[in-house]
mmCIF file of C-alpha atoms in Angstrom:
data_model
loop_
_atom_site.group_PDB
_atom_site.id
_atom_site.type_symbol
_atom_site.label_atom_id
_atom_site.label_comp_id
_atom_site.label_asym_id
_atom_site.label_seq_id
_atom_site.Cartn_x
_atom_site.Cartn_y
_atom_site.Cartn_z
ATOM 1 C CA MET A 95 101.027 95.813 110.974
ATOM 2 C CA LEU A 96 100.811 98.514 113.670
ATOM 3 C CA TYR A 97 96.982 97.864 113.643
ATOM 4 C CA GLY A 98 97.057 94.058 113.928
ATOM 5 C CA TYR A 99 96.393 93.254 110.457
ATOM 6 C CA PRO A 100 97.899 93.595 106.994
ATOM 7 C CA PRO A 101 96.151 96.646 105.223
ATOM 8 C CA PHE A 102 95.541 94.853 101.940
ATOM 9 C CA CYS A 103 94.435 91.314 103.405
ATOM 10 C CA ALA A 104 92.409 88.995 101.002
ATOM 11 C CA LYS A 105 91.699 85.255 100.682
ATOM 12 C CA SER A 106 93.702 85.074 97.303
ATOM 13 C CA ARG A 107 96.800 86.711 95.893
ATOM 14 C CA HIS A 108 94.928 88.023 93.183
ATOM 15 C CA THR A 109 92.383 90.084 95.252
ATOM 16 C CA THR A 110 95.277 91.126 97.387
ATOM 17 C CA ARG A 111 97.036 92.517 94.268
ATOM 18 C CA LEU A 112 93.816 94.330 93.096
ATOM 19 C CA LYS A 113 93.595 95.992 96.448
ATOM 20 C CA ILE A 114 97.074 97.319 96.463
ATOM 21 C CA ILE A 115 96.614 98.718 93.021
ATOM 22 C CA ASP A 116 93.591 100.472 94.027
ATOM 23 C CA TRP A 117 95.185 101.397 97.527
ATOM 24 C CA GLN A 118 93.168 104.811 97.371
ATOM 25 C CA SER A 119 89.821 102.928 98.012
ATOM 26 C CA HIS A 120 91.371 100.251 100.433
ATOM 27 C CA LEU A 121 93.644 101.732 102.678
ATOM 28 C CA ARG A 122 92.233 103.291 105.724
ATOM 29 C CA PHE A 123 93.507 103.912 109.152
ATOM 30 C CA PRO A 124 91.229 103.220 111.763
ATOM 31 C CA PRO A 125 91.159 106.000 114.848
ATOM 32 C CA LEU A 126 92.092 103.343 117.459
ATOM 33 C CA PRO A 127 94.540 102.257 118.558
ATOM 34 C CA TYR A 128 96.437 105.632 118.789
ATOM 35 C CA VAL A 129 99.638 105.604 116.869
ATOM 36 C CA SER A 130 102.053 108.061 117.383
ATOM 37 C CA CYS A 131 103.190 110.698 114.839
ATOM 38 C CA GLU A 132 106.871 109.417 115.194
ATOM 39 C CA VAL A 133 105.803 106.036 113.307
ATOM 40 C CA CYS A 134 103.519 107.734 110.748
ATOM 41 C CA GLU A 135 106.219 110.368 109.850
ATOM 42 C CA LYS A 136 107.018 109.510 106.091
ATOM 43 C CA GLU A 137 110.311 111.339 106.237
ATOM 44 C CA ASN A 138 111.689 109.016 109.067
ATOM 45 C CA ARG A 139 109.479 105.694 108.970
ATOM 46 C CA LEU A 140 111.230 102.580 109.612
ATOM 47 C CA GLY A 141 112.296 100.386 106.646
ATOM 48 C CA SER A 142 111.683 102.873 103.839
ATOM 49 C CA GLY A 143 112.798 106.119 102.839
ATOM 50 C CA SER A 144 110.449 108.951 102.130
ATOM 51 C CA SER A 145 107.942 108.757 99.327
ATOM 52 C CA LYS A 146 108.098 111.323 96.516
ATOM 53 C CA SER A 147 105.255 110.409 94.502
ATOM 54 C CA THR A 148 102.137 108.582 95.463
ATOM 55 C CA ILE A 149 100.643 109.103 91.922
ATOM 56 C CA ARG A 150 102.976 107.036 90.134
ATOM 57 C CA PRO A 151 104.058 103.873 91.841
ATOM 58 C CA ASN A 152 107.080 103.159 89.584
ATOM 59 C CA GLU A 153 108.721 106.413 90.600
ATOM 60 C CA LEU A 154 107.999 105.873 94.362
ATOM 61 C CA TYR A 155 109.708 102.563 93.622
ATOM 62 C CA LEU A 156 112.840 103.999 91.849
ATOM 63 C CA ALA A 157 113.161 106.678 94.340
ATOM 64 C CA ASN A 158 113.141 104.326 97.312
ATOM 65 C CA ARG A 159 115.836 102.231 95.571
ATOM 66 C CA LYS A 160 118.112 105.215 95.226
ATOM 67 C CA SER A 161 117.642 106.435 98.665
ATOM 68 C CA VAL A 162 119.173 104.614 101.548
ATOM 69 C CA ALA A 163 116.157 103.460 103.592
ATOM 70 C CA ILE A 164 116.008 104.051 107.323
ATOM 71 C CA GLY A 165 116.425 100.980 109.427
ATOM 72 C CA LEU A 166 118.103 98.965 106.867
ATOM 73 C CA GLY A 167 121.765 99.724 108.080
ATOM 74 C CA ASP A 168 122.150 97.807 111.484
ATOM 75 C CA ALA A 169 120.355 97.901 114.821
ATOM 76 C CA SER A 170 121.681 101.360 115.605
ATOM 77 C CA ASP A 171 119.552 102.775 112.897
ATOM 78 C CA ILE A 172 116.323 101.392 114.472
ATOM 79 C CA LYS A 173 117.283 102.314 117.936
ATOM 80 C CA SER A 174 117.971 105.942 117.132
ATOM 81 C CA HIS A 175 114.545 106.159 115.529
ATOM 82 C CA PRO A 176 112.426 109.085 117.220
ATOM 83 C CA TRP A 177 109.665 106.502 117.830
ATOM 84 C CA PHE A 178 112.100 104.571 120.293
ATOM 85 C CA LYS A 179 113.298 108.018 122.260
ATOM 86 C CA GLY A 180 113.336 107.397 125.815
ATOM 87 C CA ILE A 181 114.287 103.462 125.867
ATOM 88 C CA ASP A 182 117.471 102.762 127.762
ATOM 89 C CA TRP A 183 118.805 100.110 125.318
ATOM 90 C CA ASP A 184 121.708 99.274 127.462
ATOM 91 C CA ASN A 185 119.815 98.193 130.236
ATOM 92 C CA ILE A 186 116.763 97.116 128.735
ATOM 93 C CA TYR A 187 117.356 93.441 129.453
ATOM 94 C CA LYS A 188 117.333 94.169 133.089
ATOM 95 C CA MET A 189 114.029 95.649 133.017
ATOM 96 C CA THR A 190 110.743 93.709 133.894
ATOM 97 C CA PRO A 191 108.568 93.353 130.953
ATOM 98 C CA PRO A 192 105.133 95.020 130.623
ATOM 99 C CA PHE A 193 103.615 91.433 130.189
ATOM 100 C CA ILE A 194 104.563 88.211 131.628
ATOM 101 C CA PRO A 195 102.601 85.277 130.398
ATOM 102 C CA ARG A 196 101.679 82.826 133.082
ATOM 103 C CA LEU A 197 101.828 79.373 131.478
ATOM 104 C CA LYS A 198 100.502 76.071 133.124
ATOM 105 C CA ASP A 199 102.922 74.142 131.158
ATOM 106 C CA GLU A 200 105.036 74.003 127.846
ATOM 107 C CA ILE A 201 102.159 73.316 125.776
ATOM 108 C CA ASP A 202 99.778 76.131 127.126
ATOM 109 C CA THR A 203 98.363 77.979 124.521
ATOM 110 C CA ARG A 204 95.714 80.151 126.220
ATOM 111 C CA TYR A 205 97.503 83.364 124.740
ATOM 112 C CA PHE A 206 96.960 82.317 120.954
ATOM 113 C CA ASP A 207 93.862 83.377 119.073
ATOM 114 C CA GLU A 208 91.178 80.690 119.503
ATOM 115 C CA ASN A 209 89.413 81.556 116.199
ATOM 116 C CA ILE A 210 92.359 80.586 113.893
ATOM 117 C CA ASP A 211 90.834 79.064 110.439
ATOM 118 C CA ASP A 212 91.957 75.515 109.954
ATOM 119 C CA ASN A 213 91.060 75.783 106.208
ATOM 120 C CA PRO A 214 93.756 77.180 104.002
ATOM 121 C CA LEU A 215 93.511 80.213 101.777
ATOM 122 C CA ALA A 216 91.784 79.664 98.660
ATOM 123 C CA PRO A 217 94.143 79.036 95.617
ATOM 124 C CA PRO A 218 94.583 82.134 93.315
ATOM 125 C CA GLU A 219 92.152 82.680 90.323
ATOM 126 C CA GLY A 220 93.347 81.104 87.358
ATOM 127 C CA GLU A 221 95.682 78.424 86.365
ATOM 128 C CA ARG A 222 99.017 78.083 88.423
ATOM 129 C CA LYS A 223 102.129 78.948 86.574
ATOM 130 C CA PRO A 224 105.633 77.712 87.250
ATOM 131 C CA ARG A 225 107.820 80.516 88.518
ATOM 132 C CA ASP A 226 110.799 79.248 86.410
ATOM 133 C CA PRO A 227 110.206 80.827 82.799
ATOM 134 C CA MET A 228 111.781 77.706 81.085
ATOM 135 C CA LEU A 229 109.072 75.557 82.649
ATOM 136 C CA ARG A 230 106.316 77.962 81.405
ATOM 137 C CA ASP A 231 107.245 77.468 77.954
ATOM 138 C CA LYS A 232 104.187 75.495 76.428
ATOM 139 C CA ARG A 233 106.324 73.531 73.700
ATOM 140 C CA HIS A 234 109.354 72.437 75.806
ATOM 141 C CA GLY A 235 108.386 73.037 79.688
ATOM 142 C CA LYS A 236 107.072 69.594 80.280
ATOM 143 C CA ASP A 237 110.199 68.075 78.646
ATOM 144 C CA ILE A 238 112.415 70.379 80.677
ATOM 145 C CA LEU A 239 110.754 69.375 83.911
ATOM 146 C CA ASN A 240 111.113 65.588 83.135
ATOM 147 C CA MET A 241 115.017 66.284 82.375
ATOM 148 C CA ARG A 242 115.517 68.035 85.573
ATOM 149 C CA LYS A 243 113.941 65.216 87.340
ATOM 150 C CA ALA A 244 115.809 62.611 85.548
ATOM 151 C CA LEU A 245 119.092 64.354 86.279
ATOM 152 C CA ALA A 246 118.352 65.447 89.843
ATOM 153 C CA PHE A 247 120.490 62.818 91.589
ATOM 154 C CA VAL A 248 123.272 62.217 88.848
ATOM 155 C CA GLY A 249 126.566 61.977 90.528
ATOM 156 C CA TYR A 250 124.988 60.467 93.782
ATOM 157 C CA THR A 251 125.162 56.880 94.715
ATOM 158 C CA TYR A 252 122.984 55.119 97.054
ATOM 159 C CA LYS A 253 124.433 52.082 98.889
ATOM 160 C CA GLY A 254 122.797 50.184 101.791
ATOM 161 C CA LEU A 255 124.934 48.383 104.107
ATOM 162 C CA PRO A 256 124.374 44.683 104.479
ATOM 163 C CA THR A 257 121.656 43.684 106.812
ATOM 164 C CA GLU A 258 122.443 41.265 109.829
ATOM 165 C CA GLN A 259 121.017 38.275 108.051
ATOM 166 C CA GLN A 260 123.025 39.066 104.950
ATOM 167 C CA ARG A 261 126.235 39.287 107.251
ATOM 168 C CA GLY A 262 125.503 35.797 108.384
ATOM 169 C CA GLY A 263 123.760 36.624 111.634
ATOM 170 C CA MET A 264 126.765 38.552 112.993
ATOM 171 C CA ALA A 265 125.952 41.929 114.613
ATOM 172 C CA GLU A 266 128.032 44.708 113.551
ATOM 173 C CA ARG A 267 129.759 46.740 116.244
ATOM 174 C CA VAL A 268 129.220 50.474 116.130
ATOM 175 C CA ALA A 269 130.496 52.686 118.783
ATOM 176 C CA GLY A 270 130.200 49.937 121.464
ATOM 177 C CA ARG A 271 126.529 48.926 120.535
ATOM 178 C CA SER A 272 125.165 46.399 118.149
ATOM 179 C CA ASN A 273 123.455 47.487 115.150
ATOM 180 C CA SER A 274 119.850 45.902 115.730
ATOM 181 C CA ILE A 275 118.073 48.099 113.081
ATOM 182 C CA GLY A 276 119.526 45.931 110.248
ATOM 183 C CA GLY A 277 121.815 48.271 108.847
ATOM 184 C CA SER A 278 122.157 52.032 107.980
ATOM 185 C CA LEU A 279 122.019 54.125 104.855
ATOM 186 C CA ARG A 280 124.907 56.048 103.207
ATOM 187 C CA ILE A 281 124.712 58.493 100.377
ATOM 188 C CA ARG A 282 127.893 59.586 98.773
ATOM 189 C CA SER A 283 128.551 62.595 96.393
ATOM 190 C CA MET A 284 130.913 61.955 93.323
ATOM 191 C CA SER A 285 132.439 64.816 91.826
ATOM 192 C CA LEU A 286 131.920 65.255 88.165
#
């Protein structure tokens, strides 16, 4: 993200996954902008521990789970990182920021990218599968989904208050005002 884009960006999740698996072919660091060694130093990088293996991704995963990752404790971990040396954290709120946007009004968007694609990303290749393994079951998945839908609101009741016409034309006084909308809704939970 230091370079302004994710390294394995693709139009579908499947293609992104393939790029991650074949990271040796796709992971490239451009020469510009210059990124300091403190950020790239694998022993002290923010958000993850040092990597022990780049050949076997599972070993890397297990090694990082066992180690204490830098920056995952609290703000003091991040503030003490070498990349942030020289920052006066106690007085930073008093400093003038390096860039102050000059807005015409609250809806001024001139600092946003203009080339944002209005079309959503393409759906992943293949048929979408439910995340829940029970719903993926070919034999019982549809029945389980229908049962969950049918039982979603069991124990809840819906009762609309009577409208002004049903009350015989008398407006209900609520908090000093008449209820001109024609009633309100009430949802109540029953403990089972």
